[in-house]
Short mmCIF file of C-alpha atoms in Angstrom, two decimals:
data_model
loop_
_atom_site.label_atom_id
_atom_site.label_comp_id
_atom_site.label_asym_id
_atom_site.label_seq_id
_atom_site.Cartn_x
_atom_site.Cartn_y
_atom_site.Cartn_z
CA MET A 1 102.75 79.38 95.06
CA SER A 2 105.29 81.26 94.90
CA LEU A 3 106.07 85.09 95.59
CA SER A 4 106.62 86.58 91.74
CA LEU A 5 105.90 89.71 89.91
CA THR A 6 103.57 89.23 87.83
CA GLU A 7 103.77 93.42 86.45
CA LEU A 8 106.66 96.03 86.54
CA THR A 9 106.62 99.20 85.22
CA LEU A 10 109.16 102.15 85.31
CA SER A 11 108.71 105.67 84.79
CA HIS A 12 111.51 108.13 84.43
CA PHE A 13 113.33 105.64 87.21
CA ARG A 14 116.79 106.47 86.88
CA SER A 15 117.75 105.32 83.11
CA HIS A 16 114.64 103.94 82.22
CA LYS A 17 111.76 106.80 81.35
CA LEU A 18 109.55 104.35 80.71
CA GLY A 19 109.46 101.06 80.82
CA ARG A 20 107.04 98.25 80.77
CA ILE A 21 107.39 94.59 81.73
CA ALA A 22 104.64 91.57 81.71
CA LEU A 23 106.49 88.30 83.60
CA ASP A 24 105.40 84.83 84.52
CA ALA A 25 106.84 83.55 88.02
CA ARG A 26 110.09 81.95 86.60
CA PRO A 27 113.19 82.94 87.42
CA VAL A 28 113.73 86.59 85.08
CA ALA A 29 116.97 86.50 83.65
CA VAL A 30 118.14 90.42 82.71
CA TYR A 31 120.96 91.24 80.55
CA GLY A 32 122.32 93.31 78.14
CA PRO A 33 126.04 95.56 77.83
CA ASN A 34 127.26 97.72 80.78
CA GLY A 35 125.61 100.76 81.25
CA ALA A 36 122.82 99.91 79.64
CA GLY A 37 120.38 99.79 82.56
CA LYS A 38 120.07 96.49 84.43
CA THR A 39 120.89 97.28 87.84
CA ASN A 40 118.92 100.11 87.97
CA ILE A 41 115.83 97.65 87.00
CA LEU A 42 116.48 95.25 90.37
CA GLU A 43 116.70 98.03 92.16
CA ALA A 44 112.97 99.16 91.13
CA VAL A 45 112.37 95.58 92.51
CA SER A 46 114.17 95.81 95.65
CA LEU A 47 112.35 99.42 96.21
CA LEU A 48 109.27 96.83 96.68
CA SER A 49 111.11 95.61 100.06
CA PRO A 50 110.78 98.93 103.27
CA GLY A 51 114.34 101.03 103.03
CA ARG A 52 116.31 102.40 100.35
CA GLY A 53 116.86 99.78 98.17
CA LEU A 54 119.53 97.79 96.93
CA ARG A 55 121.46 100.47 96.78
CA ARG A 56 120.65 102.80 99.55
CA SER A 57 120.51 105.85 97.27
CA SER A 58 118.13 108.80 98.17
CA ALA A 59 114.76 109.26 96.06
CA GLU A 60 116.28 112.39 94.40
CA GLU A 61 118.87 110.22 93.02
CA MET A 62 117.07 108.31 91.92
CA THR A 63 114.74 110.44 88.82
CA ARG A 64 115.91 110.31 85.49
CA ARG A 65 117.68 112.87 84.60
CA PRO A 66 117.18 116.02 83.11
CA GLU A 67 113.56 116.35 82.24
CA ALA A 68 111.67 114.39 85.60
CA LEU A 69 111.14 116.03 88.91
CA GLY A 70 109.98 112.43 90.15
CA TRP A 71 109.47 108.82 90.08
CA LYS A 72 107.19 106.24 90.15
CA LEU A 73 107.40 102.43 90.30
CA THR A 74 103.95 100.54 89.85
CA ALA A 75 104.14 96.54 91.10
CA VAL A 76 101.40 93.65 91.21
CA LEU A 77 102.80 91.08 93.10
CA ARG A 78 101.06 87.23 93.60
CA ALA A 79 101.13 86.37 97.15
CA GLN A 80 99.83 82.92 98.94
CA ASP A 81 97.32 82.88 95.27
CA THR A 82 96.78 87.06 96.57
CA LEU A 83 97.38 89.85 93.90
CA HIS A 84 98.89 92.87 95.67
CA GLU A 85 98.50 96.48 93.33
CA ILE A 86 102.46 98.30 95.04
CA GLU A 87 102.89 102.00 93.26
CA THR A 88 106.11 103.83 95.22
CA TRP A 89 106.93 107.04 94.02
CA SER A 90 108.45 110.37 95.36
CA GLU A 91 108.03 113.97 93.77
CA ASN A 92 110.77 116.47 94.51
CA GLY A 93 113.15 114.68 95.76
CA ALA A 94 111.11 114.12 98.87
CA ALA A 95 111.05 110.73 100.23
CA ARG A 96 109.48 108.04 98.82
CA GLN A 97 105.28 106.82 98.77
CA VAL A 98 103.74 103.99 99.17
CA ARG A 99 100.51 102.43 98.51
CA ILE A 100 98.50 98.81 98.29
CA ASP A 101 95.87 98.26 96.38
CA GLY A 102 95.34 101.81 96.64
CA LYS A 103 95.97 102.57 100.24
CA PRO A 104 98.34 104.87 101.54
CA THR A 105 100.82 103.16 103.97
CA SER A 106 104.08 103.31 105.22
CA GLN A 107 107.16 101.12 103.44
CA ILE A 108 107.11 98.93 106.52
CA ALA A 109 103.63 97.85 104.90
CA LEU A 110 105.01 95.97 102.39
CA GLY A 111 108.28 93.54 104.45
CA ARG A 112 104.32 92.61 105.53
CA ILE A 113 103.50 91.18 101.88
CA ALA A 114 107.14 91.37 99.40
CA ARG A 115 109.92 89.74 101.10
CA VAL A 116 112.79 90.82 98.86
CA LEU A 117 116.66 89.56 99.17
CA TRP A 118 119.39 90.35 97.02
CA LEU A 119 123.42 89.63 96.48
CA ILE A 120 124.86 93.19 94.48
CA PRO A 121 128.66 93.35 93.37
CA SER A 122 129.10 95.31 96.53
CA MET A 123 128.78 93.07 98.82
CA ASP A 124 132.20 91.50 97.73
CA ARG A 125 134.12 92.96 99.87
CA LEU A 126 131.24 92.07 102.81
CA TRP A 127 134.04 90.35 104.66
CA ILE A 128 137.11 92.80 104.24
CA GLU A 129 135.31 95.52 104.81
CA GLY A 130 133.81 97.00 108.44
CA ALA A 131 131.06 96.02 110.82
CA ASP A 132 128.71 98.56 109.02
CA GLY A 133 128.11 96.49 105.89
CA ARG A 134 128.05 93.31 108.08
CA ARG A 135 125.64 94.51 110.79
CA ARG A 136 123.65 95.82 107.62
CA PHE A 137 123.61 92.88 105.78
CA LEU A 138 122.82 90.93 108.43
CA ASP A 139 119.39 93.22 109.16
CA ARG A 140 118.44 92.57 106.04
CA MET A 141 118.15 88.43 106.54
CA THR A 142 117.12 89.78 109.77
CA LEU A 143 114.32 91.53 108.63
CA SER A 144 113.29 88.85 105.89
CA PHE A 145 112.08 86.66 109.13
CA MET A 146 110.73 89.55 111.36
CA PRO A 147 108.84 92.68 108.86
CA GLU A 148 108.58 94.89 112.58
CA HIS A 149 112.67 94.66 113.05
CA ALA A 150 112.67 97.69 110.15
CA GLU A 151 110.21 99.98 112.62
CA LEU A 152 112.07 98.31 116.14
CA SER A 153 115.81 100.00 113.54
CA LEU A 154 114.12 102.87 113.39
CA THR A 155 113.26 103.47 117.11
CA TYR A 156 116.53 102.44 118.12
CA GLU A 157 118.31 105.32 116.07
CA LYS A 158 116.37 107.65 116.74
CA ALA A 159 116.66 107.20 120.32
CA MET A 160 121.10 106.91 120.16
CA ARG A 161 120.76 110.39 117.72
CA GLU A 162 118.94 112.40 120.75
CA ARG A 163 120.47 110.61 123.68
CA ASN A 164 124.14 111.52 121.56
CA ARG A 165 123.33 114.74 120.97
CA LEU A 166 122.68 115.53 124.75
CA LEU A 167 126.24 113.96 125.19
CA LYS A 168 127.71 115.77 121.78
CA ASP A 169 126.87 119.26 123.91
CA GLN A 170 128.05 117.86 127.38
CA VAL A 171 124.76 117.28 128.83
CA ARG A 172 124.99 115.70 132.89
CA ASP A 173 122.20 115.44 134.37
CA ALA A 174 121.04 111.74 134.82
CA HIS A 175 117.20 112.86 134.43
CA TRP A 176 118.05 113.80 130.32
CA TYR A 177 119.11 110.24 129.71
CA ALA A 178 116.87 107.72 132.05
CA ALA A 179 114.16 108.39 129.03
CA LEU A 180 116.16 107.37 126.45
CA GLU A 181 118.06 105.31 127.63
CA ALA A 182 114.96 103.04 128.48
CA GLN A 183 113.64 103.51 125.41
CA LEU A 184 117.37 101.86 123.97
CA ALA A 185 116.73 98.92 126.24
CA GLU A 186 114.40 97.88 124.97
CA ALA A 187 114.48 97.98 121.53
CA GLY A 188 118.25 97.58 121.19
CA HIS A 189 117.50 93.89 123.82
CA ARG A 190 114.65 93.04 121.08
CA ILE A 191 117.30 94.08 118.33
CA HIS A 192 119.85 91.38 119.23
CA GLN A 193 117.53 88.80 119.68
CA ASN A 194 115.75 89.17 116.40
CA ARG A 195 119.24 88.78 115.35
CA LEU A 196 119.84 86.02 117.61
CA ARG A 197 117.10 84.48 116.18
CA ALA A 198 117.87 84.67 112.21
CA LEU A 199 121.11 83.31 112.61
CA ALA A 200 119.53 80.48 115.00
CA LEU A 201 117.13 79.60 111.11
CA LEU A 202 119.71 80.85 108.77
CA SER A 203 122.47 77.57 110.67
CA ALA A 204 119.04 75.54 110.18
CA ALA A 205 118.42 75.94 107.01
CA GLN A 206 121.95 75.08 105.70
CA GLN A 207 122.08 72.75 108.19
CA ARG A 208 119.03 71.07 106.68
CA SER A 209 120.38 71.13 102.57
CA GLU A 210 122.71 69.30 100.36
CA THR A 211 124.37 72.16 98.61
CA ALA A 212 127.34 72.62 95.84
CA PHE A 213 127.51 75.71 98.00
CA PRO A 214 129.77 76.04 100.78
CA VAL A 215 128.57 76.08 104.34
CA ALA A 216 129.34 79.70 106.64
CA ASP A 217 129.38 79.67 110.24
CA LEU A 218 128.39 82.59 111.77
CA ASP A 219 128.73 84.03 114.90
CA LEU A 220 127.20 87.71 115.85
CA VAL A 221 130.41 89.29 118.85
CA GLN A 222 130.74 93.09 119.96
CA THR A 223 133.33 95.03 117.87
CA GLU A 224 133.89 96.45 122.58
CA GLY A 225 132.44 94.44 125.29
CA VAL A 226 129.89 92.41 125.28
CA MET A 227 126.10 93.10 124.78
CA PRO A 228 124.51 92.27 127.51
CA ASP A 229 121.42 88.62 128.34
CA ASP A 230 118.66 91.71 129.13
CA GLU A 231 116.59 94.98 128.76
CA ALA A 232 117.76 95.97 132.35
CA ASP A 233 120.87 95.46 132.25
CA LEU A 234 121.60 96.58 128.60
CA ARG A 235 119.94 99.90 130.56
CA GLU A 236 122.12 100.27 133.12
CA ALA A 237 124.83 99.38 131.30
CA LEU A 238 123.69 102.68 129.43
CA ALA A 239 124.30 103.80 132.62
CA GLU A 240 127.17 103.29 134.26
CA SER A 241 129.11 103.72 130.47
CA ARG A 242 127.44 107.74 130.65
CA PHE A 243 130.92 109.07 130.96
CA ARG A 244 132.64 106.67 128.85
CA ASP A 245 130.57 108.29 126.31
CA LEU A 246 130.43 111.45 127.71
CA ALA A 247 134.40 111.67 126.07
CA ALA A 248 133.64 109.98 122.86
CA GLY A 249 130.46 112.28 121.73
CA ARG A 250 128.52 109.03 121.03
CA THR A 251 127.08 105.70 122.82
CA LEU A 252 129.29 102.80 122.99
CA VAL A 253 127.10 99.91 124.51
CA GLY A 254 124.33 98.61 122.36
CA PRO A 255 123.51 96.19 118.54
CA HIS A 256 125.35 99.26 116.88
CA ARG A 257 128.45 97.98 118.20
CA ALA A 258 127.91 94.96 116.74
CA ASP A 259 129.43 92.80 114.50
CA LEU A 260 129.09 89.41 111.87
CA LEU A 261 131.71 87.09 111.91
CA GLY A 262 132.04 84.51 109.39
CA VAL A 263 133.89 81.14 109.32
CA TYR A 264 134.26 78.65 106.10
CA ALA A 265 133.10 75.64 107.73
CA ALA A 266 134.99 73.46 105.76
CA LYS A 267 137.92 74.75 105.63
CA SER A 268 137.63 76.55 109.53
CA VAL A 269 138.62 79.51 107.95
CA PRO A 270 137.46 83.41 108.80
CA ALA A 271 136.01 84.45 105.27
CA ARG A 272 138.10 87.20 105.68
CA ASP A 273 140.71 85.42 105.29
CA CYS A 274 139.24 83.68 102.44
CA SER A 275 139.71 83.74 98.27
CA THR A 276 137.87 85.68 96.35
CA GLY A 277 135.58 83.28 94.47
CA GLU A 278 135.41 81.85 98.20
CA GLN A 279 133.62 84.78 100.26
CA LYS A 280 131.41 85.31 96.99
CA ALA A 281 130.19 81.76 97.01
CA LEU A 282 130.00 81.78 101.07
CA LEU A 283 127.67 84.67 100.40
CA VAL A 284 125.69 82.69 97.61
CA SER A 285 125.19 80.07 99.83
CA LEU A 286 124.17 82.63 103.17
CA ILE A 287 121.04 84.54 100.65
CA LEU A 288 120.02 80.51 99.39
CA ALA A 289 119.62 79.38 103.40
CA ASN A 290 118.21 82.57 103.78
CA ALA A 291 115.96 81.81 101.08
CA ARG A 292 115.16 78.47 102.17
CA ALA A 293 114.49 79.72 105.30
CA LEU A 294 111.97 81.91 104.31
CA ALA A 295 110.77 79.02 102.13
CA GLU A 296 110.18 77.41 105.59
CA GLN A 297 108.42 79.87 107.54
CA ILE A 298 106.12 81.66 105.63
CA GLY A 299 105.08 79.08 102.62
CA THR A 300 106.87 80.82 99.76
CA PRO A 301 110.53 82.00 98.49
CA PRO A 302 111.59 85.50 98.51
CA LEU A 303 112.46 87.44 95.75
CA LEU A 304 115.86 86.98 95.07
CA LEU A 305 117.74 89.92 92.80
CA LEU A 306 121.45 88.47 92.22
CA ASP A 307 123.65 91.63 90.28
CA GLU A 308 125.93 90.06 88.06
CA VAL A 309 125.93 86.86 90.03
CA SER A 310 127.38 84.81 87.69
CA ALA A 311 131.29 87.35 88.60
CA HIS A 312 133.75 84.63 90.75
CA LEU A 313 131.38 81.58 89.75
CA ASP A 314 132.38 78.88 87.06
CA ALA A 315 130.53 76.76 84.85
CA ASP A 316 129.90 74.27 86.86
CA ARG A 317 128.77 76.50 90.34
CA ARG A 318 126.63 79.42 88.57
CA ALA A 319 124.64 75.73 87.17
CA ALA A 320 124.09 74.41 90.32
CA LEU A 321 123.04 78.24 91.46
CA TYR A 322 120.50 77.98 88.94
CA ASP A 323 120.00 74.39 89.80
CA GLU A 324 119.03 75.83 93.40
CA ILE A 325 117.26 78.07 92.61
CA CYS A 326 114.49 76.90 90.01
CA ALA A 327 114.79 74.31 92.56
CA LEU A 328 113.12 76.12 95.14
CA GLY A 329 110.66 78.11 92.69
CA ALA A 330 111.87 81.35 93.48
CA GLN A 331 111.68 83.84 91.40
CA ALA A 332 115.05 85.16 90.69
CA TRP A 333 116.17 88.55 89.23
CA MET A 334 119.97 88.34 87.71
CA THR A 335 121.59 90.45 85.60
CA GLY A 336 124.74 89.45 83.28
CA THR A 337 125.91 91.54 80.37
CA GLY A 338 124.92 88.60 77.55
CA PRO A 339 122.44 85.55 77.36
CA GLU A 340 125.15 82.48 76.89
CA LEU A 341 125.24 83.59 81.01
CA PHE A 342 122.16 81.97 80.75
CA GLU A 343 122.48 78.72 78.74
CA GLU A 344 122.17 76.21 81.68
CA LEU A 345 118.79 77.46 82.82
CA GLY A 346 116.93 76.96 79.57
CA GLU A 347 113.52 77.36 79.36
CA ARG A 348 113.24 77.62 82.79
CA ALA A 349 114.12 81.10 83.11
CA GLN A 350 112.07 84.47 80.66
CA LYS A 351 114.98 86.59 79.19
CA LEU A 352 114.74 90.34 79.26
CA GLU A 353 117.41 91.60 76.53
CA VAL A 354 118.64 96.31 78.44
CA THR A 355 119.75 98.27 75.12
CA GLU A 356 120.13 102.05 75.20
CA ALA A 357 119.70 104.68 72.30
CA ASP A 358 119.89 108.52 73.55
CA GLY A 359 120.52 108.02 76.54
CA ILE A 360 117.32 105.74 77.23
CA SER A 361 117.00 102.52 78.10
CA ARG A 362 114.79 100.00 76.67
CA ILE A 363 113.46 96.86 77.92
CA ALA A 364 112.60 93.81 75.54
CA THR A 365 111.43 90.21 75.04
CA PRO A 366 114.24 88.53 73.11
#
């Protein structure tokens, strides 16, 4: 049984004043003119997983303006023959809240029942922009395999902020740093190991499957120096780096200094040097590999969110993508400007048309 949404309701979310969608487990083709609110639907689905969603927006930015002070999403998720009702909302721009099956819980709990992967147009520049985006990309994949990765990341970021505050204030007393560096070393080592495990799972999934998309060899490197092998070494490296960190005003050692390198394996060409179409194909390949590896790990493929997926894909490769999604059995949400972009799917997909009138997005089943 695949992971799938059977119902989704959007209330005062972005351009959607009120939208209700009933679904089966097939892929979902969402089409309509630019600006109609297609990506907003995918963003709503992305909020069924931990974090800030596929746009990384604040809760306040997601509120429909000017009449609303907040927003709410309600979904019924089928996972391994069990139905879960998920509610997430924000009031007056406050941090979003989550309820699962009527019980208040944390965002992290979402990762235990809903695995969601996405590919959006802004990610097309992943290989040619800064390391921050590549780390986020890797951490989203890692989180899909290991939901506890989110909590580790929060622990690490909190401890690093506190250590950086000491550095900026030029605090030199070692006692102020010891406890924070112990926290950083423990969480940082586990984050690094989780990332390496995720890369191994992705590599294995790519090697085991025949696909129309190119294999990407991935490597985790440090932007400066090396990542210590174990927790004790990382704690020692942090202590030894204090003088240098004081001069910089920030922490220069740890997994937050990592970068993800990709290579088009068949051509031995770094991903950053590939053509735009090749870079897109590499990203699609990695998302599909992530989905296949998850299906092997948890027994079901994740929800896939593919915004404007047809961009930079020719007709043959687009058809191949649809075939792979259907073979995987994933409920993939895909957007495009017209129904012709999804003709190769035929009856294998359900279709939603999104239109806009008077500033209100409307969702209809053709």
